[in-house]
PDB file of C-alpha atoms and ligand atoms in Angstrom:
ATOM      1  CA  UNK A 879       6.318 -31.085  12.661  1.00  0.00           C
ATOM      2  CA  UNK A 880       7.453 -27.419  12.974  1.00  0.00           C
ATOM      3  CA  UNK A 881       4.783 -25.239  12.269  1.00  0.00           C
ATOM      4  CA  UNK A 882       6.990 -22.178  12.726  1.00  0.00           C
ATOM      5  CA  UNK A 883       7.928 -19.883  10.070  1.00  0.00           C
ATOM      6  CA  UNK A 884       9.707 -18.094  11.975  1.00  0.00           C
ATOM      7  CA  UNK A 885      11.182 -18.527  15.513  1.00  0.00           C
ATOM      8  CA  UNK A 886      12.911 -15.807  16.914  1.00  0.00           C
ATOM      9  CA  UNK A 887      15.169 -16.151  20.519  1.00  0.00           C
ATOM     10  CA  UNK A 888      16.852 -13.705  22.927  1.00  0.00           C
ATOM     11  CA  UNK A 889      16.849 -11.096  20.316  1.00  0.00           C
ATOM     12  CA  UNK A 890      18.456  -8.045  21.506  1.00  0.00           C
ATOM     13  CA  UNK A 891      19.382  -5.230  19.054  1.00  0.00           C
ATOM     14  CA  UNK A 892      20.946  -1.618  19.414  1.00  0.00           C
ATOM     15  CA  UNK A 893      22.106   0.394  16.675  1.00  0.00           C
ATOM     16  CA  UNK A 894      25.854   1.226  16.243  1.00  0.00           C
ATOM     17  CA  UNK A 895      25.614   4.769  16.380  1.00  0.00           C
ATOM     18  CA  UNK A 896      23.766   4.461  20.317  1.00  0.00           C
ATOM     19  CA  UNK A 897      24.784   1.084  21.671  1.00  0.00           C
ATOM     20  CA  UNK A 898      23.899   1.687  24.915  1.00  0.00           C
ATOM     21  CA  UNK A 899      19.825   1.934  23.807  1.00  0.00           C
ATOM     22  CA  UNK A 900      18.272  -1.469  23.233  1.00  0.00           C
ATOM     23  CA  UNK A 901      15.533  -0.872  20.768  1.00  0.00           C
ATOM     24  CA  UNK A 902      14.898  -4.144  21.170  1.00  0.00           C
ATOM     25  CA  UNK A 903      15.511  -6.049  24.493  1.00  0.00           C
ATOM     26  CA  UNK A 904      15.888 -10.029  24.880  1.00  0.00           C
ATOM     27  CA  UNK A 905      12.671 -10.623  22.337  1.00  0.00           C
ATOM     28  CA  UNK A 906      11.169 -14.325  22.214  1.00  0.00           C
ATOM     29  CA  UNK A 907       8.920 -14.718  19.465  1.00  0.00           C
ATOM     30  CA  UNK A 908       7.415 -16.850  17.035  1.00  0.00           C
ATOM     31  CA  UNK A 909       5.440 -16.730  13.664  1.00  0.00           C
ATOM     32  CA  UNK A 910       3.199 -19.394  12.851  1.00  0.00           C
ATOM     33  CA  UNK A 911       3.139 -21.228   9.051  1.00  0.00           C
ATOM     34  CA  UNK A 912       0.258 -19.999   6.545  1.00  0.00           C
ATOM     35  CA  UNK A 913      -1.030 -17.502   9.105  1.00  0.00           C
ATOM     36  CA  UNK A 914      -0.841 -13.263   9.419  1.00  0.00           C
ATOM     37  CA  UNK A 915       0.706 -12.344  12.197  1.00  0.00           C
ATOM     38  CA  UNK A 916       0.994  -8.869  12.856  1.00  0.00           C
ATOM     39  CA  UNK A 917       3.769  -7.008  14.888  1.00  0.00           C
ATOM     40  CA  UNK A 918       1.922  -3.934  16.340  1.00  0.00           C
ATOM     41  CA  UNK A 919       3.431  -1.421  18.253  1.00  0.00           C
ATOM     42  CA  UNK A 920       3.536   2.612  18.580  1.00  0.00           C
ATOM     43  CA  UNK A 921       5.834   4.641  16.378  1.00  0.00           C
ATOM     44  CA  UNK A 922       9.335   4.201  17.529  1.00  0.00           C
ATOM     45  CA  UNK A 923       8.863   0.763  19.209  1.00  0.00           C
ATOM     46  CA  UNK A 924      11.109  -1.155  16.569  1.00  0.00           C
ATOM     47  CA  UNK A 925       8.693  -2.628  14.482  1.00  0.00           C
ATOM     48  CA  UNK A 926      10.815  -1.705  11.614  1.00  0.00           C
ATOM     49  CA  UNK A 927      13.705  -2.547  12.948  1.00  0.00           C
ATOM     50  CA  UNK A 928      12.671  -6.353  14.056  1.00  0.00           C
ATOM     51  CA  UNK A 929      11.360  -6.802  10.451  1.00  0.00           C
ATOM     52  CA  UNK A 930      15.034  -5.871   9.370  1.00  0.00           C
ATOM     53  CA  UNK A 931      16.575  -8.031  12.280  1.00  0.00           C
ATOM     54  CA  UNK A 932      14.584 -11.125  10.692  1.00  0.00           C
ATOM     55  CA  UNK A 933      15.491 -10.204   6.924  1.00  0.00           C
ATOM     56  CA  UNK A 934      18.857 -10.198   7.571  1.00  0.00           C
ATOM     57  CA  UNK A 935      19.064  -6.312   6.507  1.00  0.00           C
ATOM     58  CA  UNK A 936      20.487  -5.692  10.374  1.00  0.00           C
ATOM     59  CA  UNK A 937      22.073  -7.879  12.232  1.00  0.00           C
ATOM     60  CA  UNK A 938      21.399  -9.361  15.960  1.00  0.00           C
ATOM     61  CA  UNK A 939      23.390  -7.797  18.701  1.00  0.00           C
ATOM     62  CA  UNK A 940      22.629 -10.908  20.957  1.00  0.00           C
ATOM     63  CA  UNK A 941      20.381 -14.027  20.066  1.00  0.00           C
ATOM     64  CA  UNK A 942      19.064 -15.697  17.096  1.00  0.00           C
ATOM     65  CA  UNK A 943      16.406 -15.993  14.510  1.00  0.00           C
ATOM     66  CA  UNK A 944      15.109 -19.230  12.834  1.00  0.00           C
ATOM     67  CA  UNK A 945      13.731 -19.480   9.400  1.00  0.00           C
ATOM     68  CA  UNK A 946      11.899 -23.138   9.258  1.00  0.00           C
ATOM     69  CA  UNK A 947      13.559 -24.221  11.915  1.00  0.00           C
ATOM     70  CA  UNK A 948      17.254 -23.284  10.648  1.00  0.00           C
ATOM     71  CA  UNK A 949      19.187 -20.622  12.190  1.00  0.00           C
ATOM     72  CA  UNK A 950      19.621 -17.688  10.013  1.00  0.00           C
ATOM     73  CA  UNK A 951      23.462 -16.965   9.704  1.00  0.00           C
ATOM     74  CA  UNK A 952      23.857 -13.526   8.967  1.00  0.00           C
ATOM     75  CA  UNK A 953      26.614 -13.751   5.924  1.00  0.00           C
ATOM     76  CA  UNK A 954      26.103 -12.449   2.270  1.00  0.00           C
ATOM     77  CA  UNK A 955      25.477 -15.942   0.326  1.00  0.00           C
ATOM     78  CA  UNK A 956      23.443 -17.296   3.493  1.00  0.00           C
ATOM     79  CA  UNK A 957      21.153 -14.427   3.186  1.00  0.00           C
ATOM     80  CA  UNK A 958      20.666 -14.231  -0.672  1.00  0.00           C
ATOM     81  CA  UNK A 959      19.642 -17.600  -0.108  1.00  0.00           C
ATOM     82  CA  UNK A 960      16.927 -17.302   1.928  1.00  0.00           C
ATOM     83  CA  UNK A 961      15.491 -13.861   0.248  1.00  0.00           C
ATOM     84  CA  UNK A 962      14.479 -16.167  -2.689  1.00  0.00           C
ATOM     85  CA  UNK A 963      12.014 -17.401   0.114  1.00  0.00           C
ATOM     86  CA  UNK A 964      11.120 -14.366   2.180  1.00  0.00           C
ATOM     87  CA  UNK A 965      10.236 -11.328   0.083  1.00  0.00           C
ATOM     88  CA  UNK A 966       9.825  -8.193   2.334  1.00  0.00           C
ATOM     89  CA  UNK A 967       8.171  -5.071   1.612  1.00  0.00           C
ATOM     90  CA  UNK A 968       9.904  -1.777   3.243  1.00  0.00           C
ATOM     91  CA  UNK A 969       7.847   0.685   5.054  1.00  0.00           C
ATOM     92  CA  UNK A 970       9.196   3.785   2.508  1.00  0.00           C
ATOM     93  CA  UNK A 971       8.539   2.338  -1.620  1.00  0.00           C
ATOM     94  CA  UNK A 972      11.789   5.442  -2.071  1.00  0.00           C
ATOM     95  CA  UNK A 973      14.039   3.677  -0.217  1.00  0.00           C
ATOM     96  CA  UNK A 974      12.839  -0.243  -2.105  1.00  0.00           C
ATOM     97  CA  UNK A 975      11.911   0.964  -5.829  1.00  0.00           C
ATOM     98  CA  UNK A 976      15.214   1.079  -7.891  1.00  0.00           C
ATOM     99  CA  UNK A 977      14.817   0.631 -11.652  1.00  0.00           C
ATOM    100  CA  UNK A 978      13.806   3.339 -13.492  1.00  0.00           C
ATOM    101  CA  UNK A 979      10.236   1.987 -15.012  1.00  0.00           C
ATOM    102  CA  UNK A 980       7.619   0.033 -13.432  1.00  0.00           C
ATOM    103  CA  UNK A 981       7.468  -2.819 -15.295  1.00  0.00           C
ATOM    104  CA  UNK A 982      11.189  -3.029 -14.903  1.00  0.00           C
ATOM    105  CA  UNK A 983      10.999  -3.085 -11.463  1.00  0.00           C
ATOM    106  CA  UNK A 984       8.495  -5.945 -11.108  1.00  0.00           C
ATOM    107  CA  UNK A 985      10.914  -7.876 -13.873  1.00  0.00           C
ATOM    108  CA  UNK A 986      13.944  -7.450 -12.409  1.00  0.00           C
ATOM    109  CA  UNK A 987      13.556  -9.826  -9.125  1.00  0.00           C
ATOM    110  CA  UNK A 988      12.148 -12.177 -11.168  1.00  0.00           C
ATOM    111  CA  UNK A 989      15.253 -12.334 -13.436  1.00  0.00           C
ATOM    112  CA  UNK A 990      16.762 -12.965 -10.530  1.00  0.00           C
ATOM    113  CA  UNK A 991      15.052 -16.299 -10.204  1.00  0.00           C
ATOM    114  CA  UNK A 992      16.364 -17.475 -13.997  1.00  0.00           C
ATOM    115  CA  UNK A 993      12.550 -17.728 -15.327  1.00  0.00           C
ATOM    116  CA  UNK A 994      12.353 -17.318 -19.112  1.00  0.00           C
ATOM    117  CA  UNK A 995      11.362 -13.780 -20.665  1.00  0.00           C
ATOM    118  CA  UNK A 996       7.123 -15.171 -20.971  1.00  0.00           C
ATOM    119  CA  UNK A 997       7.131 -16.559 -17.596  1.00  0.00           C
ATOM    120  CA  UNK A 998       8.726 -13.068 -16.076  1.00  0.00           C
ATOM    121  CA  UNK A 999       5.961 -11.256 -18.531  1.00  0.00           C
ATOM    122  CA  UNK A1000       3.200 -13.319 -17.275  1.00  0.00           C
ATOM    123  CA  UNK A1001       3.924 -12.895 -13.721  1.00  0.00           C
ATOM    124  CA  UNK A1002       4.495  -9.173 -14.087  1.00  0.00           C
ATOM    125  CA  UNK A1003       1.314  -8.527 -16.006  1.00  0.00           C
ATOM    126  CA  UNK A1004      -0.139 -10.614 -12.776  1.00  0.00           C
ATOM    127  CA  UNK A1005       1.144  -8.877 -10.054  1.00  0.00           C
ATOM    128  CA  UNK A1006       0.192  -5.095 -11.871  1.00  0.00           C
ATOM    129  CA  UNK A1007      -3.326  -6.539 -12.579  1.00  0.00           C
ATOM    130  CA  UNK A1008      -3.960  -7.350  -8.828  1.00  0.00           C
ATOM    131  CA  UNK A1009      -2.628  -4.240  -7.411  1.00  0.00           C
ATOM    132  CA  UNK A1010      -4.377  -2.450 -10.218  1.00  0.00           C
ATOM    133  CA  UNK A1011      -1.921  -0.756 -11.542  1.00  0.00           C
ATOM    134  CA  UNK A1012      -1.399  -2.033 -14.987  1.00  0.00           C
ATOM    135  CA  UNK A1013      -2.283   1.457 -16.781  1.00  0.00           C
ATOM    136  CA  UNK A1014       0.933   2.435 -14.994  1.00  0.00           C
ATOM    137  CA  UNK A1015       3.579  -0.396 -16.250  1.00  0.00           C
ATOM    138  CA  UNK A1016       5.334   1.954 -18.432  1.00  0.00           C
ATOM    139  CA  UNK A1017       5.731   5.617 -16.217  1.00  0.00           C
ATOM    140  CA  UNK A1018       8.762   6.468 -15.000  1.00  0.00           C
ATOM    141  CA  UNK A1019       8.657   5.359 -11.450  1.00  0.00           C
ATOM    142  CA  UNK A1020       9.840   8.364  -9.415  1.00  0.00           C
ATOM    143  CA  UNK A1021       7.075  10.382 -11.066  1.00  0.00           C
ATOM    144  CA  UNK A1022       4.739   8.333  -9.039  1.00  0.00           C
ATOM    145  CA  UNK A1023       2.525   9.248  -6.214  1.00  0.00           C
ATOM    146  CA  UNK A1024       3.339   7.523  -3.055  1.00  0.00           C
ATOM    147  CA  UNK A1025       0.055   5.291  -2.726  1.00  0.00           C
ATOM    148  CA  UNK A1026       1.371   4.367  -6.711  1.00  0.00           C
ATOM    149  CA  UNK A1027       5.034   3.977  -5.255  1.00  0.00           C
ATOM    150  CA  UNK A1028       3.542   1.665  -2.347  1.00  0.00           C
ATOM    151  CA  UNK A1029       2.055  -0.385  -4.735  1.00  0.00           C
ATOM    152  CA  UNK A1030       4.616  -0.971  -7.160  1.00  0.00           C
ATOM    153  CA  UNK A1031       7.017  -2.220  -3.624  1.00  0.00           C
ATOM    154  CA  UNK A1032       3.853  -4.749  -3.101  1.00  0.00           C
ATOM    155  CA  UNK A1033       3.487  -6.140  -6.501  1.00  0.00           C
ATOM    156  CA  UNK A1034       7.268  -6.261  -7.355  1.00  0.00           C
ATOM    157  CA  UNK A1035       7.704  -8.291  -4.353  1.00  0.00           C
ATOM    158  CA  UNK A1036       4.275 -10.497  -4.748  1.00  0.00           C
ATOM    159  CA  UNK A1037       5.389 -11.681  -8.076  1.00  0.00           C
ATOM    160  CA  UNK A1038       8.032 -13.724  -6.942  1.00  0.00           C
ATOM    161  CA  UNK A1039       5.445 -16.145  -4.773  1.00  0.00           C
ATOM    162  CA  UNK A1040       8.071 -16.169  -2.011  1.00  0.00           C
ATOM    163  CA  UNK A1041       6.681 -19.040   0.874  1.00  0.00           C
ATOM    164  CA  UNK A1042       7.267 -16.006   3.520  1.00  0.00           C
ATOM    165  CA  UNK A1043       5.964 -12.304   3.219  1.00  0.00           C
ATOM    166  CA  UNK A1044       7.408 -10.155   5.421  1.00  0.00           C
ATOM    167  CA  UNK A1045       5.621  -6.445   4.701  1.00  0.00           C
ATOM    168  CA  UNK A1046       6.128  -3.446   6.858  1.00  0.00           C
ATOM    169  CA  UNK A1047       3.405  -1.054   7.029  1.00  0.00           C
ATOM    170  CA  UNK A1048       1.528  -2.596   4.064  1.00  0.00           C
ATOM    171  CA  UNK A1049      -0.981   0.346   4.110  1.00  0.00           C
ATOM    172  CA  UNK A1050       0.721   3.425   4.508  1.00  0.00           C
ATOM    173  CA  UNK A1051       0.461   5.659   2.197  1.00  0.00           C
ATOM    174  CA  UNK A1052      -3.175   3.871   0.555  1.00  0.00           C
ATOM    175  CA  UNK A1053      -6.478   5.251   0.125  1.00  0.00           C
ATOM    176  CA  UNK A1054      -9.518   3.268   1.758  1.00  0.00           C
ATOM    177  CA  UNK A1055      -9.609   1.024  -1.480  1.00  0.00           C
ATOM    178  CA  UNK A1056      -6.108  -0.316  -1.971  1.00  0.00           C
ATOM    179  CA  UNK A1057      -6.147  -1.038   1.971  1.00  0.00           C
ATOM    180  CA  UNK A1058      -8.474  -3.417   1.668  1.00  0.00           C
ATOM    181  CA  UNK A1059      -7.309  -3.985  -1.850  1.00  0.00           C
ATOM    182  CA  UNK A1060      -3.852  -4.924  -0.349  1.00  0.00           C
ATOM    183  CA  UNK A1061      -5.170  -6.805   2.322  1.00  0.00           C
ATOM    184  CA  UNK A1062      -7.566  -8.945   0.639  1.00  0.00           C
ATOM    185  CA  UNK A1063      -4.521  -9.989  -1.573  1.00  0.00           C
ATOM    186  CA  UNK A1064      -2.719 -10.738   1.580  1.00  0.00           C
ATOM    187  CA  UNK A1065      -5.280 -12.802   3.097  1.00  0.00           C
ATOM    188  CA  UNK A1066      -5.737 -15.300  -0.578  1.00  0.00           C
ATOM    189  CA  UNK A1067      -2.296 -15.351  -0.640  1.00  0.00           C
ATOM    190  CA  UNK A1068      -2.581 -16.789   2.949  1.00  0.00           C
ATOM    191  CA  UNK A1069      -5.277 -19.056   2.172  1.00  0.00           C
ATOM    192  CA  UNK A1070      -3.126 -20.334  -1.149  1.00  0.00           C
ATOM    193  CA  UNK A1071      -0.322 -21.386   1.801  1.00  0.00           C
ATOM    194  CA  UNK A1072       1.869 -18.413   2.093  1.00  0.00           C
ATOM    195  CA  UNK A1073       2.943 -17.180   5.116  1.00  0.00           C
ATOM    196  CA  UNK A1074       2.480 -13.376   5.848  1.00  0.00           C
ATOM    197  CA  UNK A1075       4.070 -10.905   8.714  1.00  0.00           C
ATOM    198  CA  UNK A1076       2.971  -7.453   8.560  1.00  0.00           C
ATOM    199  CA  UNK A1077       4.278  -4.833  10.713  1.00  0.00           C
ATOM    200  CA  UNK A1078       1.659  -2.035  11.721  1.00  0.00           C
ATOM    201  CA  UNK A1079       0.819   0.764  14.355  1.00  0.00           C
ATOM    202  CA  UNK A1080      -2.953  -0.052  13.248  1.00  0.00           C
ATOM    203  CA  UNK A1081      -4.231  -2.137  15.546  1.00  0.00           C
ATOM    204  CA  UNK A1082      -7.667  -1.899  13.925  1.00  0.00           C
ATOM    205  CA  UNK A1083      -6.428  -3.007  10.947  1.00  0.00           C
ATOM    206  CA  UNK A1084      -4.306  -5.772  12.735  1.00  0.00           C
ATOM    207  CA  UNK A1085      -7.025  -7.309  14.989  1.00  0.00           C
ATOM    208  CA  UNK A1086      -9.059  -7.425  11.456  1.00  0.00           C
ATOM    209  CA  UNK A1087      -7.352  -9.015   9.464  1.00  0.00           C
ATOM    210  CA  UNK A1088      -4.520 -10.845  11.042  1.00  0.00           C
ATOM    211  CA  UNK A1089      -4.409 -13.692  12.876  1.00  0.00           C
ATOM    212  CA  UNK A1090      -1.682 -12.879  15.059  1.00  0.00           C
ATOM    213  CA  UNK A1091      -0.168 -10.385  17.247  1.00  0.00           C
ATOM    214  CA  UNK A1092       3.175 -10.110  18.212  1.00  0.00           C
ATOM    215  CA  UNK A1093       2.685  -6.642  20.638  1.00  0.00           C
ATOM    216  CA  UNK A1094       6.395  -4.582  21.024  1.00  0.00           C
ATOM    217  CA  UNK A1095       6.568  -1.874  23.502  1.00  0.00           C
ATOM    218  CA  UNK A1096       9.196  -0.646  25.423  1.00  0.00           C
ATOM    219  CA  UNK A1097      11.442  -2.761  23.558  1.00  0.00           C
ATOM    220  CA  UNK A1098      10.080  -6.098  25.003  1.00  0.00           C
ATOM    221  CA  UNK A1099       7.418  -8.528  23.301  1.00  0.00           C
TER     222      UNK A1099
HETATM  223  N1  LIG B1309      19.895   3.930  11.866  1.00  0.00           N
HETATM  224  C1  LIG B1309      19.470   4.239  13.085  1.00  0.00           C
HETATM  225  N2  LIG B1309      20.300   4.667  14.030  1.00  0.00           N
HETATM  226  C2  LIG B1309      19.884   4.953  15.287  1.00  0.00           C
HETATM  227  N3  LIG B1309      18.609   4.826  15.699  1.00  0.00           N
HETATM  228  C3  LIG B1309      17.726   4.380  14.799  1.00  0.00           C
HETATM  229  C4  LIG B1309      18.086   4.056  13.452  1.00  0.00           C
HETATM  230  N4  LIG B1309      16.988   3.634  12.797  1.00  0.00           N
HETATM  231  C5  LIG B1309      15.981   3.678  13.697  1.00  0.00           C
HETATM  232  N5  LIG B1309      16.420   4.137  14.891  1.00  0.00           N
HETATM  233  C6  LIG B1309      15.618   4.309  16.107  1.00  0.00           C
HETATM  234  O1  LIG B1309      15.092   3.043  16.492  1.00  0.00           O
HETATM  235  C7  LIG B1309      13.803   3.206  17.081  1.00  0.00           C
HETATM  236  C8  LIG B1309      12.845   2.209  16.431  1.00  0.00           C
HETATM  237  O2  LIG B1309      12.666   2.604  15.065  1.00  0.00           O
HETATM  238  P1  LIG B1309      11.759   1.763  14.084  1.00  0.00           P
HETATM  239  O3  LIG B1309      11.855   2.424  12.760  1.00  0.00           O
HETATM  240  O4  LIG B1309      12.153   0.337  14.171  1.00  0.00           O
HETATM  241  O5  LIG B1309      10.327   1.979  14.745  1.00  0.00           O
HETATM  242  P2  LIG B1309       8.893   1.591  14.176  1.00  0.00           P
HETATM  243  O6  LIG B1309       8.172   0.873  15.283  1.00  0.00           O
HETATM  244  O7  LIG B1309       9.032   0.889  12.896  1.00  0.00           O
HETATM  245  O8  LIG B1309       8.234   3.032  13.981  1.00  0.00           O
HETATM  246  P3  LIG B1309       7.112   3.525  12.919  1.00  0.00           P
HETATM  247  O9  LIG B1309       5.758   3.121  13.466  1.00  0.00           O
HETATM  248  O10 LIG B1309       7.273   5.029  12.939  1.00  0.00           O
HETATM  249  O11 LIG B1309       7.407   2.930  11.586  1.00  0.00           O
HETATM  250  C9  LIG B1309      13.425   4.661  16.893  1.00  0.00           C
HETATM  251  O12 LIG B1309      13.596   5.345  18.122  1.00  0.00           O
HETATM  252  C10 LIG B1309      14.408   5.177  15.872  1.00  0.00           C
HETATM  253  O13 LIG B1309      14.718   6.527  16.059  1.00  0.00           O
HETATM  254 MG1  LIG B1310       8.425   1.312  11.000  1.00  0.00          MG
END
């Protein structure tokens, strides 16, 4: 049996705008089932950018990733597919958060999914109560503070118990608290059987609490 998640070959990416830069150069990787795996690396070593390679977000200038052992084809109905397994939780909560209200924005990926209205209440009241943010579900949420913002991207996406949780920079932006608050969701969610890849450039934090690493520098693995 496969017990990859996620199985990623030859990867080699470079954005349009500087083709001639690899940011990331013939990668071989591979992310284990029901585990944390961390990708670590300094800023600027394309942590964000393999998180977007595997999501489907960017496309692979050479080579190929594998989502439970199928090859990801990068084309619209392929990918909405497969982000109704793999949630993924972008490093800035501006550039993710689009409704206008909290509580909308933890509904409205689950409406996706064709649940009725109590099941999308019940899971939304969930996923605010665990981040601790339920006193928030009705503010405006550009009014936010980042940490708030942050934590509205994690529970909108947690909701939808996706079987693969891609999160970049999980932390960033959180106090001491809803670190290990985060984390400690991340780690029974792991336990329950979902499969978790964080990106980070805290290696602390990654040699605690992931099981993982997957170490980018220079572009390589
Ligand atoms: N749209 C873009 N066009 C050109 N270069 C880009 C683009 N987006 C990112 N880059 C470059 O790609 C490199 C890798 O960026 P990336 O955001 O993946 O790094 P990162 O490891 O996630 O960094 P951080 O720790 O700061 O989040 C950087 O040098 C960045 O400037
Ligand atoms: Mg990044």
């Amino acid at each position: 049996m496969n017990n990859k998640i996620i199985e990623i070959k030859n990867l080699s990416f470079s954005y349009q705008n500087d083709k001639e830069k690899n940011i990331l150069d013939n990668i071989t990787a591979d992310f284990s089932k029901e585990h944390i795996t961390a990708i670590v690396g300094k800023n600027a070593s394309g942590k964000s950018t393999l998180c977007f390679n595997i999501i489907g977000l960017l496309k692979p200038s050479r080579g190929e990733v594998y989502f439970n052992g199928e090859r990801i084809i990068y084309k619209k109905n392929y990918l909405n597919n497969i982000r109704k397994k793999i949630g993924f939780v972008m490093q800035s909560p501006d550039t993710q958060i689009f409704c206008s209200h909290v509580k909308q924005e933890i509904a409205f990926s689950l409406a996706n999914l064709n649940l009725d209205k109590d099941e999308i209440d019940t899971k939304t009241g969930k996923a605010l109560e665990m981040l601790e943010i339920a006193h928030l579900k009705n503010h405006p949420a550009h009014y936010l503070s980042y940490g708030e913002k942050k934590c509205v991207a994690i529970a909108s996406v947690i909701a939808m118990d996706h079987e693969l949780l891609i999160l970049d920079e999980p932390t960033e932006f959180l106090d001491s608290h809803r670190k290990d608050l985060v984390l400690n969701i991340l780690n029974d969610l792991k336990k329950k059987g979902t499969s978790i890849i964080i990106s980070t450039n805290n290696l602390d934090l990654a040699n605690k609490y992931s099981d993982r690493l997957v170490s980018i520098d220079k572009a390589k693995v």
